[in-house]
Tab-separated table of C-alpha atoms and ligand atoms in Angstrom:
chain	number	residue	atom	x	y	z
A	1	UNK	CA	-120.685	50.138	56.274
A	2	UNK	CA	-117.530	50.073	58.642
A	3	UNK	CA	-117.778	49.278	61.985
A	4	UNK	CA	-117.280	52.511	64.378
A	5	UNK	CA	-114.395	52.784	66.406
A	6	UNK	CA	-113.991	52.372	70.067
A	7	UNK	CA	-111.270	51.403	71.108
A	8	UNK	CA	-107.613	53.048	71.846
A	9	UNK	CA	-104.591	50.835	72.073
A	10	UNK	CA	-101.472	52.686	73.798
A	11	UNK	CA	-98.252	51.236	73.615
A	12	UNK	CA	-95.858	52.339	76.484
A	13	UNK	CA	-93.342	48.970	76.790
A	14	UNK	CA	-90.335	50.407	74.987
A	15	UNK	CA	-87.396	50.615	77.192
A	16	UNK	CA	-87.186	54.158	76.262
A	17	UNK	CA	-83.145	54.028	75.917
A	18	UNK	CA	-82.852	57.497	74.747
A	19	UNK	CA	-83.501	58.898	77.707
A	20	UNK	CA	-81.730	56.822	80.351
A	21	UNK	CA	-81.349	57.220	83.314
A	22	UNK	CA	-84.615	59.077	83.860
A	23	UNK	CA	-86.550	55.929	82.490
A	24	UNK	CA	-84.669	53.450	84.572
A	25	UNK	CA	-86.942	52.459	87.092
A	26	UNK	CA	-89.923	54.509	85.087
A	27	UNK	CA	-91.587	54.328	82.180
A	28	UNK	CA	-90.950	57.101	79.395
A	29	UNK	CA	-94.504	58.097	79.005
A	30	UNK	CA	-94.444	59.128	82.497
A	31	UNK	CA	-92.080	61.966	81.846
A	32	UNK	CA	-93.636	65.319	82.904
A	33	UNK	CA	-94.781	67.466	79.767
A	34	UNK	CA	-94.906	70.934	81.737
A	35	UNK	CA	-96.542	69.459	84.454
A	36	UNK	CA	-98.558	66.319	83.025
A	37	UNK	CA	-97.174	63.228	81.959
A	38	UNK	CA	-96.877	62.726	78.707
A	39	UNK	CA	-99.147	59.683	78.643
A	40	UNK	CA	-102.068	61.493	79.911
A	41	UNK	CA	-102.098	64.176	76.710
A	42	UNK	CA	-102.628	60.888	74.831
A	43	UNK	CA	-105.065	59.547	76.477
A	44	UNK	CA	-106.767	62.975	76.565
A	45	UNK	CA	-106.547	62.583	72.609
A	46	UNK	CA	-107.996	59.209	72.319
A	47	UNK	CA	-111.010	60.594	74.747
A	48	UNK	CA	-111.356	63.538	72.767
A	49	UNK	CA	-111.957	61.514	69.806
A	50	UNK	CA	-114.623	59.735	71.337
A	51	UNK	CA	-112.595	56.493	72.156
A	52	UNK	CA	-112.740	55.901	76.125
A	53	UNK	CA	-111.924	52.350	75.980
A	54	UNK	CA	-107.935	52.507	75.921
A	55	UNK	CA	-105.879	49.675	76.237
A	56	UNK	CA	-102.305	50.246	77.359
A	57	UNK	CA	-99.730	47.734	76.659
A	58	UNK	CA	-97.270	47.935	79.196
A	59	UNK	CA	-93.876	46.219	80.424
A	60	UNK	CA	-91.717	46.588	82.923
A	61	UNK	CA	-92.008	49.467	85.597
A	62	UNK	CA	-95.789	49.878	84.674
A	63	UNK	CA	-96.993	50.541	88.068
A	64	UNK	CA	-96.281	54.070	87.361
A	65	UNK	CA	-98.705	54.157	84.210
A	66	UNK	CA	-101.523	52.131	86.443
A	67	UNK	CA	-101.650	54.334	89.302
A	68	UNK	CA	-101.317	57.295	87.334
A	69	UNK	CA	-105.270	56.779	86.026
A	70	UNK	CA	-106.340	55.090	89.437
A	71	UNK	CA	-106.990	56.577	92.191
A	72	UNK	CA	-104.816	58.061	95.199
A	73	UNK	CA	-106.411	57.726	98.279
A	74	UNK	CA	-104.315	59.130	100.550
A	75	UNK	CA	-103.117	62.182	98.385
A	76	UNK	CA	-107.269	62.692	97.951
A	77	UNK	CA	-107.750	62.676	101.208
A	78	UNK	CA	-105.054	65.155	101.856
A	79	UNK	CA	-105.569	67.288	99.811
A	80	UNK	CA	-109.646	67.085	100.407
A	81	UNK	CA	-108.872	68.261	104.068
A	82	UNK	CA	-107.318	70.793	103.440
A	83	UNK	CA	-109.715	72.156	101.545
A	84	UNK	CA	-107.478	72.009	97.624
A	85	UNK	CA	-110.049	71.557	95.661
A	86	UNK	CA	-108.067	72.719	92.855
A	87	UNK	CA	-105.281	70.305	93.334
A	88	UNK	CA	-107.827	67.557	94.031
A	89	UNK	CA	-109.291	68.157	90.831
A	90	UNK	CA	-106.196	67.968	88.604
A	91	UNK	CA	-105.626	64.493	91.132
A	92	UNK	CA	-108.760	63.422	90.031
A	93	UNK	CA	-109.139	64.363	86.848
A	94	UNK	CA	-106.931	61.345	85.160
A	95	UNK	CA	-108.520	58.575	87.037
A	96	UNK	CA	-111.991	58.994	85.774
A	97	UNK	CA	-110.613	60.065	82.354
A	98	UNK	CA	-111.131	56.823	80.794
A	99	UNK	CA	-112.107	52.986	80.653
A	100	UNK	CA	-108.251	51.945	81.147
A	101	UNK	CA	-107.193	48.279	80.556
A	102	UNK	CA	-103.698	46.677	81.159
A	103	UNK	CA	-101.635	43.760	78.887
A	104	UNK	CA	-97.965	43.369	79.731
A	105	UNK	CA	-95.838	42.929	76.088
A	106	UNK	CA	-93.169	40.672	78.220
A	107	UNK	CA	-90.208	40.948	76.213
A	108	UNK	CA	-90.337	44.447	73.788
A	109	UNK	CA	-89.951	42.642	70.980
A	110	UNK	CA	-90.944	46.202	69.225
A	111	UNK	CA	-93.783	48.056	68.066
A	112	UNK	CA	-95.236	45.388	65.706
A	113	UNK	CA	-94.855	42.829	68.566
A	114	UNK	CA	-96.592	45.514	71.153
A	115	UNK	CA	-99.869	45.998	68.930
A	116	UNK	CA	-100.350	42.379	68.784
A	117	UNK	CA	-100.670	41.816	72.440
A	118	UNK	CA	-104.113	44.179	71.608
A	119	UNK	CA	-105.569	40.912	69.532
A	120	UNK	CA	-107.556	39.333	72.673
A	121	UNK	CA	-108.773	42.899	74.297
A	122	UNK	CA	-109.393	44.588	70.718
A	123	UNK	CA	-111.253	41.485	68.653
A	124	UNK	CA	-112.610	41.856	65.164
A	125	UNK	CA	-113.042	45.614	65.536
A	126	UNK	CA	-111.050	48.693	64.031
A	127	UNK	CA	-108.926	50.323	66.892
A	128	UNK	CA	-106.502	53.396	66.977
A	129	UNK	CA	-102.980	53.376	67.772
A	130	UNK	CA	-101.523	56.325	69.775
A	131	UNK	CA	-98.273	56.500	70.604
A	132	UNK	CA	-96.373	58.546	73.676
A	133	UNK	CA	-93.859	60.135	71.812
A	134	UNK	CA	-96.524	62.347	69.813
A	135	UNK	CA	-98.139	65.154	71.426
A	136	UNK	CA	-101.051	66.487	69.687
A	137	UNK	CA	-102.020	69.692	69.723
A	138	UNK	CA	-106.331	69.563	70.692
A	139	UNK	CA	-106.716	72.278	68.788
A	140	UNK	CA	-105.757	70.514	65.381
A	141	UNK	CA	-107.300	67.224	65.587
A	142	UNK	CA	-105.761	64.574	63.725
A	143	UNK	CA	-107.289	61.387	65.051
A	144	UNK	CA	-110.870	62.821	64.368
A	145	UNK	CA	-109.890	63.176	60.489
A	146	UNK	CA	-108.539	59.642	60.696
A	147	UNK	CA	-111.400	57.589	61.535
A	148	UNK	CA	-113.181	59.536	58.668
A	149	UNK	CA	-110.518	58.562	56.510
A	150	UNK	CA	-111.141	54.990	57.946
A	151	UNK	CA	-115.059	55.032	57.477
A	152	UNK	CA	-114.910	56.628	53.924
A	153	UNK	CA	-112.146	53.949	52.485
A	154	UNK	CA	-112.686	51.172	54.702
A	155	UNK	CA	-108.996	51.186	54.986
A	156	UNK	CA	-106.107	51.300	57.356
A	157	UNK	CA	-104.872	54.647	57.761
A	158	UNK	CA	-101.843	56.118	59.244
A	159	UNK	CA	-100.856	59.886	60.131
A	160	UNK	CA	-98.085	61.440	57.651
A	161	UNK	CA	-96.037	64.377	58.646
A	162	UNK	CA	-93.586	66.027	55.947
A	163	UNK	CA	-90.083	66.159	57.651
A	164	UNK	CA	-86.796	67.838	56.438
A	165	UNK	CA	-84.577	65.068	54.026
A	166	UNK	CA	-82.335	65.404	57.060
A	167	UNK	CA	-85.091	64.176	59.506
A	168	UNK	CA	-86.583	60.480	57.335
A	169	UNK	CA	-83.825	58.719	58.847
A	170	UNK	CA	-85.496	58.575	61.917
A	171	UNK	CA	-88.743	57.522	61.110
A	172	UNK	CA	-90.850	55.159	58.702
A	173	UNK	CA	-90.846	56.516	55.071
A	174	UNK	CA	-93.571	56.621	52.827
A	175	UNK	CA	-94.038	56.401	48.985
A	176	UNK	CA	-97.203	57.875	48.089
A	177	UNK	CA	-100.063	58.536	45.414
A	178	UNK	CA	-102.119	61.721	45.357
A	179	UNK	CA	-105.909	60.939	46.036
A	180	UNK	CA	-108.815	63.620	45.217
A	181	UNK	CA	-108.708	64.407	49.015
A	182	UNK	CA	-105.709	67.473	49.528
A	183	UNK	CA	-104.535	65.829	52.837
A	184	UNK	CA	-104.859	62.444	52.052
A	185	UNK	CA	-102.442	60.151	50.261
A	186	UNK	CA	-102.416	56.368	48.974
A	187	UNK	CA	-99.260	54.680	50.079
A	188	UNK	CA	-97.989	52.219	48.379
A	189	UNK	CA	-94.333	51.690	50.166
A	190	UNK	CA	-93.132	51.670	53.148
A	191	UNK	CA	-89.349	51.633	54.483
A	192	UNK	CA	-88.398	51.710	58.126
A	193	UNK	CA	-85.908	54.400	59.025
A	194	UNK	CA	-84.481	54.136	55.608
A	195	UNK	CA	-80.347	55.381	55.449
A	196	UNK	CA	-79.900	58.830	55.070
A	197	UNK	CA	-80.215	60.170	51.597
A	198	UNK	CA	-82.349	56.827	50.663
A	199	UNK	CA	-85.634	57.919	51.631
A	200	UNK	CA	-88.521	57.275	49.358
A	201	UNK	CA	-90.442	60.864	50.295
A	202	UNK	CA	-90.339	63.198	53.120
A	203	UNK	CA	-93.539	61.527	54.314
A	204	UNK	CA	-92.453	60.393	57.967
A	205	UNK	CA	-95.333	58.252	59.760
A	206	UNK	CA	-95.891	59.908	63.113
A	207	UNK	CA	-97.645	57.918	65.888
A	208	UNK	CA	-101.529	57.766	65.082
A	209	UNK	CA	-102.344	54.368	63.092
A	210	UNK	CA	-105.914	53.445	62.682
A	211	UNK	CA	-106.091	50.230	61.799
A	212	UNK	CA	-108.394	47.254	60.832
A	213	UNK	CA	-108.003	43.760	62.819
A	214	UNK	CA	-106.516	42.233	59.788
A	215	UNK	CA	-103.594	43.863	61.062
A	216	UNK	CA	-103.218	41.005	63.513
A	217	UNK	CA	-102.989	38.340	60.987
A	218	UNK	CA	-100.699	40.176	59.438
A	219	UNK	CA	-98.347	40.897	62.549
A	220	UNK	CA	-98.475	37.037	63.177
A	221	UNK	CA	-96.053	36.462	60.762
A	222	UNK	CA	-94.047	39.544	60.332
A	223	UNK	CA	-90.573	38.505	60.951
A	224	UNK	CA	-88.446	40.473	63.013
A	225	UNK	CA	-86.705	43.860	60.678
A	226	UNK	CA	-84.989	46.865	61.292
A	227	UNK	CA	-83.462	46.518	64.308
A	228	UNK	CA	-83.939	43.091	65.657
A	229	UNK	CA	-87.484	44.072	66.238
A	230	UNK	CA	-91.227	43.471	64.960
A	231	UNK	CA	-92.165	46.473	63.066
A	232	UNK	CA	-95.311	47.771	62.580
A	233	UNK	CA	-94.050	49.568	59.669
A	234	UNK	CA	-93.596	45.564	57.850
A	235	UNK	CA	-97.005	44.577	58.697
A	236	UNK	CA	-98.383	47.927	57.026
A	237	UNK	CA	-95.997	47.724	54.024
A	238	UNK	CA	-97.887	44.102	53.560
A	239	UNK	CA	-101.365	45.340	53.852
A	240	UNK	CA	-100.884	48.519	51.533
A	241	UNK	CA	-99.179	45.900	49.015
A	242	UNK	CA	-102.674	43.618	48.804
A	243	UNK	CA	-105.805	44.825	47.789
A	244	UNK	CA	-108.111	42.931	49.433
A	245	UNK	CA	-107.511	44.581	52.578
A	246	UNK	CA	-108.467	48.115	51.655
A	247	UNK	CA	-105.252	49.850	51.297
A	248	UNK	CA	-103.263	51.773	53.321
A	249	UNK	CA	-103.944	55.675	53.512
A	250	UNK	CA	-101.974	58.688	54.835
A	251	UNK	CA	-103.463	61.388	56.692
A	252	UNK	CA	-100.718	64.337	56.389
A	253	UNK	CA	-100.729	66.403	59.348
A	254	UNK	CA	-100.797	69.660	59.415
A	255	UNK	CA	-101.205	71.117	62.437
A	256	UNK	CA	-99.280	71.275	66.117
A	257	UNK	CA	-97.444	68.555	66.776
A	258	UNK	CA	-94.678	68.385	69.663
A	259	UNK	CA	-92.571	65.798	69.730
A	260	UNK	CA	-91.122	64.240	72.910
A	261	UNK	CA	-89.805	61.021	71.188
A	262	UNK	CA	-85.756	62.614	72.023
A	263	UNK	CA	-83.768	64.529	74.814
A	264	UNK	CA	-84.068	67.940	72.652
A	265	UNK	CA	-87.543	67.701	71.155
A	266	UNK	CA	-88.571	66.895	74.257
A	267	UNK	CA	-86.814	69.861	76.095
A	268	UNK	CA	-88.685	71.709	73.034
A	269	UNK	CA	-91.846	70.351	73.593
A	270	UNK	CA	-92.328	71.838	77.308
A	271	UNK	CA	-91.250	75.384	76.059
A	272	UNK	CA	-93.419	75.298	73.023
A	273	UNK	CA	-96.072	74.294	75.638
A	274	UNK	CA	-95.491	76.403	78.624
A	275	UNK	CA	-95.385	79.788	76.433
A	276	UNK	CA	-98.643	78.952	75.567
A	277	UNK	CA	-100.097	78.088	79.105
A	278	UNK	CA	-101.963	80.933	80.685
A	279	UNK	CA	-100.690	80.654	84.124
A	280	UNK	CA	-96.814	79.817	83.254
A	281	UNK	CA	-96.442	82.175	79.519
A	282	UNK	CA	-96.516	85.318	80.689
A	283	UNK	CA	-93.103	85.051	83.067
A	284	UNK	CA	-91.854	82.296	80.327
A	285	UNK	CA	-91.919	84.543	77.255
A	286	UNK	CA	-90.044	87.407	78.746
A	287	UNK	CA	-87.859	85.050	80.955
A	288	UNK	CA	-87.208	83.547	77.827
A	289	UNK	CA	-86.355	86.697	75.358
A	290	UNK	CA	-83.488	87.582	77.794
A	291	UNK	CA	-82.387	84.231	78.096
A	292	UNK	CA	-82.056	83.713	74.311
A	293	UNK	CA	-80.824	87.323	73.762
A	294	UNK	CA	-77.469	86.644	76.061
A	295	UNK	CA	-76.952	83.506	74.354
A	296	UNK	CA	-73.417	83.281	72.269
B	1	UTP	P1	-89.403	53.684	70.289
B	1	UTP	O1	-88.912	53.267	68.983
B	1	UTP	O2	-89.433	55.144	70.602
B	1	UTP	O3	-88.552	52.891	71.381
B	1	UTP	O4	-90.843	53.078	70.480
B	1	UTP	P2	-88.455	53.099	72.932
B	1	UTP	O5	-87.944	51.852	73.535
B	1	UTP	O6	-89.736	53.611	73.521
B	1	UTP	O7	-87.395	54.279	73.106
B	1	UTP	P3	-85.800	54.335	72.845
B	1	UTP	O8	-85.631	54.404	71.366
B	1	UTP	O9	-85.165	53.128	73.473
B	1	UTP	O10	-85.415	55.597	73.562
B	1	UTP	C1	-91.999	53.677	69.916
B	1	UTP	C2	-93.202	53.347	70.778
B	1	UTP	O11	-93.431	51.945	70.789
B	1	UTP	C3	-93.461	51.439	72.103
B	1	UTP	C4	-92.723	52.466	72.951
B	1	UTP	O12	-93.170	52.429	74.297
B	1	UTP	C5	-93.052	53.764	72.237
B	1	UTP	O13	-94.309	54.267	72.649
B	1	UTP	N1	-92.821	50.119	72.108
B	1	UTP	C6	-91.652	49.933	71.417
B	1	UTP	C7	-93.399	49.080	72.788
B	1	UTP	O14	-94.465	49.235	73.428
B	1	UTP	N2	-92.789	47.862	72.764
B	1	UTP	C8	-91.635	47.637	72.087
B	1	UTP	O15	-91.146	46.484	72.096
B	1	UTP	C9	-91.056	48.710	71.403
């Protein structure tokens, strides 16, 4: 028997470079998606999968994130006064969406480093990983599949997404084994944006991880990689390489998945989003046919 999952772990402490100077003085995650920020689709994820317990790891500039899923008194009132119950709702609506906990990271020493800070708040327990820069379509749930992944193998299990060969440079590569299960993989390498041409597979690992608390142990001593930084990507590579632990398994995605990670997949992301929105698609889509039709 594995133990059920709970718990959501969120990290949100990179300095989020790539889109400078927006995330100056603000987080990344707090960039609007349409008109909610992107953090809040994730945490609507990790709720949707039954895990209301999410612990954010934060850094610098995390009062945004905080008061984002805490109340807003004034704002409340406001808007209660004047009788917006609609807006009031949508104010609402993200502070009682979860159990929210804070840990700072300090320095971002990267990803690897961030997950670790979860080791006091997340115990001997399996947790889930989301990260901001994945948006997940509700409709195609990912996470769900994941922790039955997790259950059946008793294994850590990350999400796979195939990507073009001109794409892998950008994320963490796989090398996989087919298992019996059509969407589910055994991995048995890992390579952190590998050089262009050197990639392993066009299996990218996209930001869902669920993952056993071994994984701490394991982080303890990853030394820092790619980048200067911790990488979570190591600490995997070192699990799927010892048996004892269980493995590590792929989940390839299938479904919607908009990625907000860069300046123009994020700038995709909202369109892909707002054509679909009832109350914004139907000026969008035609708006959008002339726009693209007087394009050079
Ligand atoms: P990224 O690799 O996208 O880095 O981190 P970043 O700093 O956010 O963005 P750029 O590349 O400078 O534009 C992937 C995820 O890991 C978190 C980030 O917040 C993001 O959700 N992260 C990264 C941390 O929490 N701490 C770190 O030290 C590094």
């Amino acid at each position: 028997m594995t133990t059920a999952l709970t718990k959501a772990v969120i990290p949100a402490a990179g300095l989020g470079t790539r889109f400078l100077p927006a995330t100056k003085a603000m987080p990344k995650e707090m960039l609007p998606v349409v008109d909610k920020p992107a953090i809040q689709y994730v945490v609507e994820e990790a709720v949707g999968a039954g895990l209301h317990d999410v612990l954010m790891i934060t850094g610098r500039n995390k009062a945004a994130l905080e008061n984002h899923f805490d109340r807003m008194y004034e704002l409340e009132q406001t808007l209660e006064a004047k009788g917006d119950r609609e807006k009031l709702r949508k104010v609402e609506y993200s502070t009682d969406l979860a159990d929210m906990h804070y840990v700072r990271q300090g320095d971002p020493l990267g990803l690897g480093h961030a997950v670790l800070r979860a080791k006091m708040h997340v115990g001997r327990e399996p947790f889930a990983v989301l990260l901001g820069d994945d948006i997940i379509d509700p409709r195609d749930p990912l996470l769900s599949r994941m922790t039955e992944v997790y259950e059946r193998r008793d294994a850590t299990v990350v999400a796979l997404l195939e990507v073009p060969a001109s794409q892998t440079h950008m994320y963490g590569v796989a090398t996989v084994e087919e298992t019996e299960d059509d969407d589910v993989v055994r991995i048995t390498g890992l390579v952190e944006k590998p050089p262009q041409g050197e990639a392993p597979s066009n299996y990218a690992i996209i930001g869902r991880y669920v993952l056993k608390p071994e994984i701490f142990e394991v982080l303890e001593h990853t030394a820092p990689g790619k980048g200067g930084e911790i990488q979570l990507t190591d600490a995997l590579l070192e699990l799927a390489n010892d048996e004892s632990s269980g493995g590590v398994y792929g989940v390839v995605f299938r479904g919607r998945r908009y990625d907000t990670g860069d300046r123009l997949d994020y700038i995709k992301a909202i369109v892909q989003l707002a054509v679909e929105r009832e109350d914004l698609g139907v000026d969008l889509r035609p708006w959008l046919r002339e726009f693209a039709a007087n394009l050079d």
